[in-house]
């Protein structure tokens, strides 16, 4: 299993979350509900992730309560990016 691709993907997600939320202390373990963001900021994060990874979030995932922590965002974007590229080398791997 190539963890370097997942680590790179994870860092990209964290960087997007930091930039959009204006929070500096973000890690995979950061709980979404503790980030004190409103729903507009969360949607801005989703849009930025969709643009960055050329994916589309399922409409049922557009509420911040759909994700417990940033790691769940990483897993979701990783899974959907892998689906998008199908037969190409995977973008990242699940744990």
Coordinates of N, CA, C and O in Angstrom, one line a residue:
X1 N 0.8 -1.2 0.0 CA 0.0 0.0 0.0 C 0.9 1.2 0.0 O 1.8 1.4 0.8
X2 N 0.6 2.2 -0.9 CA 1.4 3.4 -1.0 C 0.7 4.5 -0.2 O -0.2 5.1 -0.6
X3 N 1.3 4.7 1.0 CA 0.8 5.7 1.9 C 1.1 7.1 1.5 O 0.5 8.1 2.0
X4 N 2.2 7.3 0.7 CA 2.6 8.6 0.3 C 1.5 9.4 -0.4 O 1.3 10.6 -0.3
X5 N 0.7 8.7 -1.3 CA -0.3 9.3 -2.0 C -1.5 9.7 -1.1 O -2.0 10.8 -1.2
X6 N -1.8 8.9 -0.1 CA -2.8 9.2 0.8 C -2.4 10.4 1.7 O -3.2 11.3 2.0
X7 N -1.1 10.4 2.1 CA -0.6 11.5 3.0 C -0.6 12.8 2.2 O -1.0 13.8 2.8
X8 N -0.3 12.8 1.0 CA -0.3 14.0 0.1 C -1.7 14.5 0.0 O -2.0 15.7 0.1
X9 N -2.6 13.5 -0.3 CA -4.1 13.9 -0.4 C -4.6 14.5 0.9 O -5.3 15.5 0.9
X10 N -4.2 13.8 2.0 CA -4.7 14.3 3.3 C -4.2 15.7 3.6 O -4.9 16.6 4.1
X11 N -2.9 16.0 3.3 CA -2.4 17.3 3.5 C -3.1 18.4 2.6 O -3.4 19.5 3.1
X12 N -3.5 18.0 1.4 CA -4.2 18.9 0.5 C -5.6 19.2 1.1 O -6.0 20.4 1.1
X13 N -6.2 18.2 1.6 CA -7.5 18.5 2.3 C -7.4 19.4 3.5 O -8.1 20.4 3.6
X14 N -6.4 19.1 4.3 CA -6.2 19.9 5.5 C -5.8 21.4 5.1 O -6.4 22.3 5.7
X15 N -5.0 21.5 4.1 CA -4.7 22.9 3.6 C -5.9 23.6 3.2 O -6.1 24.8 3.4
X16 N -6.8 23.0 2.5 CA -8.1 23.6 2.0 C -8.9 24.0 3.2 O -9.5 25.1 3.2
X17 N -9.1 23.1 4.1 CA -9.9 23.3 5.3 C -9.3 24.5 6.1 O -10.1 25.4 6.5
X18 N -8.0 24.6 6.2 CA -7.4 25.7 6.9 C -7.6 27.0 6.2 O -8.0 28.0 6.8
X19 N -7.4 27.0 4.9 CA -7.5 28.2 4.1 C -9.0 28.8 4.1 O -9.2 30.0 4.3
X20 N -9.9 27.9 3.9 CA -11.3 28.4 3.9 C -11.9 28.7 5.2 O -12.6 29.7 5.4
X21 N -11.5 28.0 6.3 CA -12.1 28.2 7.6 C -11.3 29.3 8.4 O -11.7 29.7 9.5
X22 N -10.1 29.7 7.9 CA -9.2 30.6 8.6 C -8.8 30.0 9.9 O -8.5 30.8 10.9
X23 N -8.7 28.7 10.0 CA -8.1 28.1 11.2 C -6.8 27.5 10.9 O -6.5 27.0 9.9
X24 N -5.9 27.7 11.8 CA -4.5 27.2 11.6 C -4.3 25.8 12.3 O -3.4 25.1 11.8
X25 N -5.0 25.5 13.3 CA -4.8 24.3 14.1 C -5.8 23.2 13.6 O -6.8 23.0 14.2
X26 N -5.5 22.6 12.4 CA -6.4 21.6 11.8 C -5.6 20.4 11.6 O -4.5 20.4 11.0
X27 N -6.1 19.2 12.0 CA -5.4 17.9 11.8 C -6.5 16.9 11.4 O -7.7 17.3 11.5
X28 N -6.2 15.7 11.0 CA -7.2 14.7 10.7 C -8.1 14.5 11.8 O -9.3 14.2 11.6
X29 N -7.6 14.6 13.1 CA -8.5 14.3 14.2 C -9.4 15.5 14.6 O -10.3 15.3 15.5
X30 N -9.2 16.6 14.0 CA -10.1 17.8 14.4 C -11.5 17.5 14.1 O -11.9 17.1 13.0
X31 N -12.3 17.6 15.1 CA -13.8 17.4 15.0 C -14.4 18.6 14.3 O -14.2 19.7 14.6
X32 N -15.3 18.3 13.3 CA -15.9 19.3 12.5 C -16.7 20.2 13.4 O -16.7 21.4 13.3
X33 N -17.5 19.6 14.4 CA -18.3 20.4 15.2 C -17.6 21.4 16.2 O -18.2 22.3 16.7
X34 N -16.3 21.1 16.4 CA -15.5 22.0 17.3 C -14.9 23.1 16.5 O -14.2 24.0 17.1
X35 N -15.1 23.2 15.2 CA -14.4 24.2 14.4 C -15.1 25.6 14.4 O -14.7 26.5 13.8
X36 N -16.3 25.6 15.1 CA -17.1 26.9 15.2 C -17.3 27.6 13.8 O -17.1 28.8 13.7
X37 N -17.7 26.8 12.8 CA -17.9 27.4 11.5 C -19.4 27.3 11.2 O -20.1 26.4 11.7
X38 N -19.9 28.2 10.4 CA -21.3 28.2 10.0 C -21.5 27.3 8.8 O -20.5 26.9 8.2
X39 N -22.7 27.1 8.4 CA -23.0 26.2 7.2 C -22.4 26.8 5.9 O -22.0 26.0 5.1
X40 N -22.4 28.1 5.8 CA -21.8 28.7 4.6 C -20.3 28.4 4.5 O -19.9 28.0 3.4
X41 N -19.6 28.5 5.5 CA -18.2 28.1 5.5 C -18.0 26.7 5.2 O -17.1 26.3 4.4
X42 N -18.8 25.8 5.7 CA -18.7 24.4 5.4 C -18.9 24.1 3.9 O -18.2 23.4 3.3
X43 N -19.9 24.8 3.4 CA -20.2 24.6 1.9 C -19.1 25.2 1.1 O -18.7 24.6 0.1
X44 N -18.4 26.2 1.5 CA -17.3 26.8 0.8 C -16.1 25.7 0.8 O -15.4 25.6 -0.2
X45 N -16.0 25.0 2.0 CA -15.0 24.0 2.0 C -15.3 22.9 1.0 O -14.4 22.4 0.3
X46 N -16.6 22.5 1.0 CA -17.0 21.4 0.1 C -16.7 21.8 -1.3 O -16.2 21.0 -2.1
X47 N -17.1 23.0 -1.7 CA -16.9 23.5 -3.1 C -15.4 23.5 -3.4 O -15.0 23.1 -4.5
X48 N -14.6 24.0 -2.5 CA -13.1 24.0 -2.7 C -12.6 22.6 -2.9 O -11.7 22.3 -3.8
X49 N -13.1 21.6 -2.1 CA -12.7 20.2 -2.2 C -13.1 19.6 -3.6 O -12.4 18.9 -4.2
X50 N -14.4 19.9 -4.0 CA -14.9 19.5 -5.2 C -14.0 20.0 -6.4 O -13.7 19.2 -7.3
X51 N -13.7 21.2 -6.3 CA -12.8 21.8 -7.4 C -11.4 21.2 -7.4 O -10.9 20.9 -8.4
X52 N -10.9 21.1 -6.2 CA -9.5 20.6 -6.1 C -9.3 19.1 -6.6 O -8.4 18.8 -7.3
X53 N -10.3 18.3 -6.3 CA -10.2 16.9 -6.6 C -11.1 16.4 -7.8 O -11.2 15.2 -8.1
X54 N -11.8 17.4 -8.4 CA -12.7 17.1 -9.5 C -13.7 16.0 -9.2 O -13.9 15.0 -9.9
X55 N -14.4 16.2 -8.0 CA -15.4 15.3 -7.5 C -16.7 16.1 -7.3 O -16.7 17.3 -7.3
X56 N -17.7 15.3 -6.9 CA -19.0 16.0 -6.5 C -19.5 15.3 -5.3 O -19.6 14.1 -5.3
X57 N -19.7 16.1 -4.3 CA -20.3 15.5 -3.0 C -21.7 15.1 -3.2 O -22.5 15.8 -3.9
X58 N -22.1 14.0 -2.7 CA -23.5 13.6 -2.6 C -24.3 14.6 -1.9 O -23.8 15.1 -0.8
X59 N -25.5 15.0 -2.3 CA -26.3 16.0 -1.7 C -26.6 15.7 -0.2 O -26.8 16.6 0.6
X60 N -26.6 14.4 0.2 CA -26.8 14.0 1.5 C -25.6 14.3 2.4 O -25.7 14.2 3.7
X61 N -24.5 14.7 1.8 CA -23.2 14.9 2.6 C -23.0 16.4 2.7 O -21.9 16.8 3.2
X62 N -23.9 17.3 2.4 CA -23.7 18.7 2.4 C -24.0 19.4 3.7 O -24.1 20.6 3.8
X63 N -24.1 18.6 4.8 CA -24.3 19.1 6.1 C -23.0 18.8 6.9 O -22.5 17.6 6.8
X64 N -22.5 19.7 7.7 CA -21.3 19.4 8.4 C -21.4 18.3 9.4 O -20.4 17.6 9.8
X65 N -22.7 18.0 9.8 CA -22.8 16.8 10.8 C -22.7 15.5 10.0 O -22.6 14.5 10.7
X66 N -22.5 15.5 8.7 CA -22.3 14.3 8.0 C -20.9 13.8 8.2 O -20.6 12.6 7.9
X67 N -20.0 14.6 8.7 CA -18.6 14.2 8.9 C -18.2 14.5 10.4 O -18.4 15.6 10.8
X68 N -17.7 13.5 11.0 CA -17.3 13.6 12.4 C -16.1 14.5 12.6 O -16.0 15.4 13.4
X69 N -15.1 14.2 11.7 CA -13.8 14.9 11.8 C -13.2 15.1 10.4 O -13.8 14.6 9.4
X70 N -12.1 15.8 10.3 CA -11.4 16.1 9.1 C -11.0 14.8 8.4 O -11.1 14.7 7.1
X71 N -10.6 13.8 9.1 CA -10.2 12.5 8.6 C -11.4 11.9 7.7 O -11.1 11.3 6.7
X72 N -12.6 12.0 8.2 CA -13.7 11.5 7.4 C -13.9 12.3 6.1 O -14.2 11.7 5.0
X73 N -13.6 13.6 6.1 CA -13.5 14.4 4.8 C -12.4 13.8 3.9 O -12.6 13.7 2.7
X74 N -11.3 13.5 4.5 CA -10.1 13.0 3.7 C -10.6 11.7 3.1 O -10.4 11.5 1.9
X75 N -11.1 10.8 3.9 CA -11.6 9.5 3.4 C -12.6 9.6 2.2 O -12.5 9.0 1.2
X76 N -13.6 10.5 2.4 CA -14.6 10.7 1.5 C -14.1 11.2 0.1 O -14.4 10.7 -0.9
X77 N -13.2 12.3 0.2 CA -12.6 12.8 -1.0 C -11.7 11.8 -1.7 O -11.6 11.7 -2.9
X78 N -11.0 11.1 -0.9 CA -10.1 10.1 -1.4 C -10.8 9.0 -2.2 O -10.5 8.6 -3.3
X79 N -11.9 8.5 -1.6 CA -12.7 7.4 -2.2 C -13.3 7.9 -3.5 O -13.2 7.2 -4.5
X80 N -13.8 9.1 -3.5 CA -14.5 9.7 -4.7 C -13.5 10.0 -5.8 O -13.8 9.9 -7.0
X81 N -12.3 10.5 -5.4 CA -11.3 10.8 -6.4 C -10.8 9.5 -7.0 O -10.6 9.4 -8.2
X82 N -10.7 8.4 -6.2 CA -10.3 7.1 -6.8 C -11.4 6.6 -7.8 O -11.1 6.0 -8.8
X83 N -12.7 6.8 -7.4 CA -13.8 6.4 -8.3 C -13.7 7.1 -9.7 O -13.9 6.6 -10.7
X84 N -13.3 8.4 -9.6 CA -13.2 9.2 -10.8 C -12.2 8.8 -11.7 O -12.4 8.7 -12.9
X85 N -11.0 8.4 -11.2 CA -9.9 8.0 -12.1 C -10.0 6.5 -12.5 O -9.3 6.1 -13.4
X86 N -10.8 5.7 -11.9 CA -11.1 4.3 -12.2 C -9.9 3.5 -12.5 O -9.2 3.1 -11.6
X87 N -9.5 3.3 -13.8 CA -8.4 2.4 -14.1 C -7.0 3.0 -14.1 O -6.0 2.4 -14.2
X88 N -7.0 4.3 -13.9 CA -5.7 5.0 -13.7 C -5.1 4.6 -12.3 O -5.8 4.0 -11.5
X89 N -3.9 5.0 -12.1 CA -3.3 4.7 -10.8 C -4.2 5.5 -9.7 O -4.6 6.6 -10.0
X90 N -4.4 4.9 -8.6 CA -5.2 5.5 -7.6 C -4.6 6.7 -7.0 O -3.4 6.9 -6.9
X91 N -5.5 7.7 -6.7 CA -5.1 8.9 -6.1 C -4.6 8.7 -4.7 O -3.6 9.3 -4.3
X92 N -5.3 7.9 -4.0 CA -4.9 7.6 -2.6 C -5.6 6.3 -2.2 O -6.4 5.8 -2.9
X93 N -5.2 5.8 -1.1 CA -5.6 4.5 -0.6 C -6.3 4.7 0.7 O -5.9 5.5 1.6
X94 N -7.3 3.9 1.0 CA -7.9 3.8 2.3 C -7.0 3.1 3.2 O -6.2 2.3 2.8
X95 N -7.2 3.3 4.5 CA -6.4 2.6 5.5 C -6.8 1.2 5.6 O -7.8 0.7 5.4

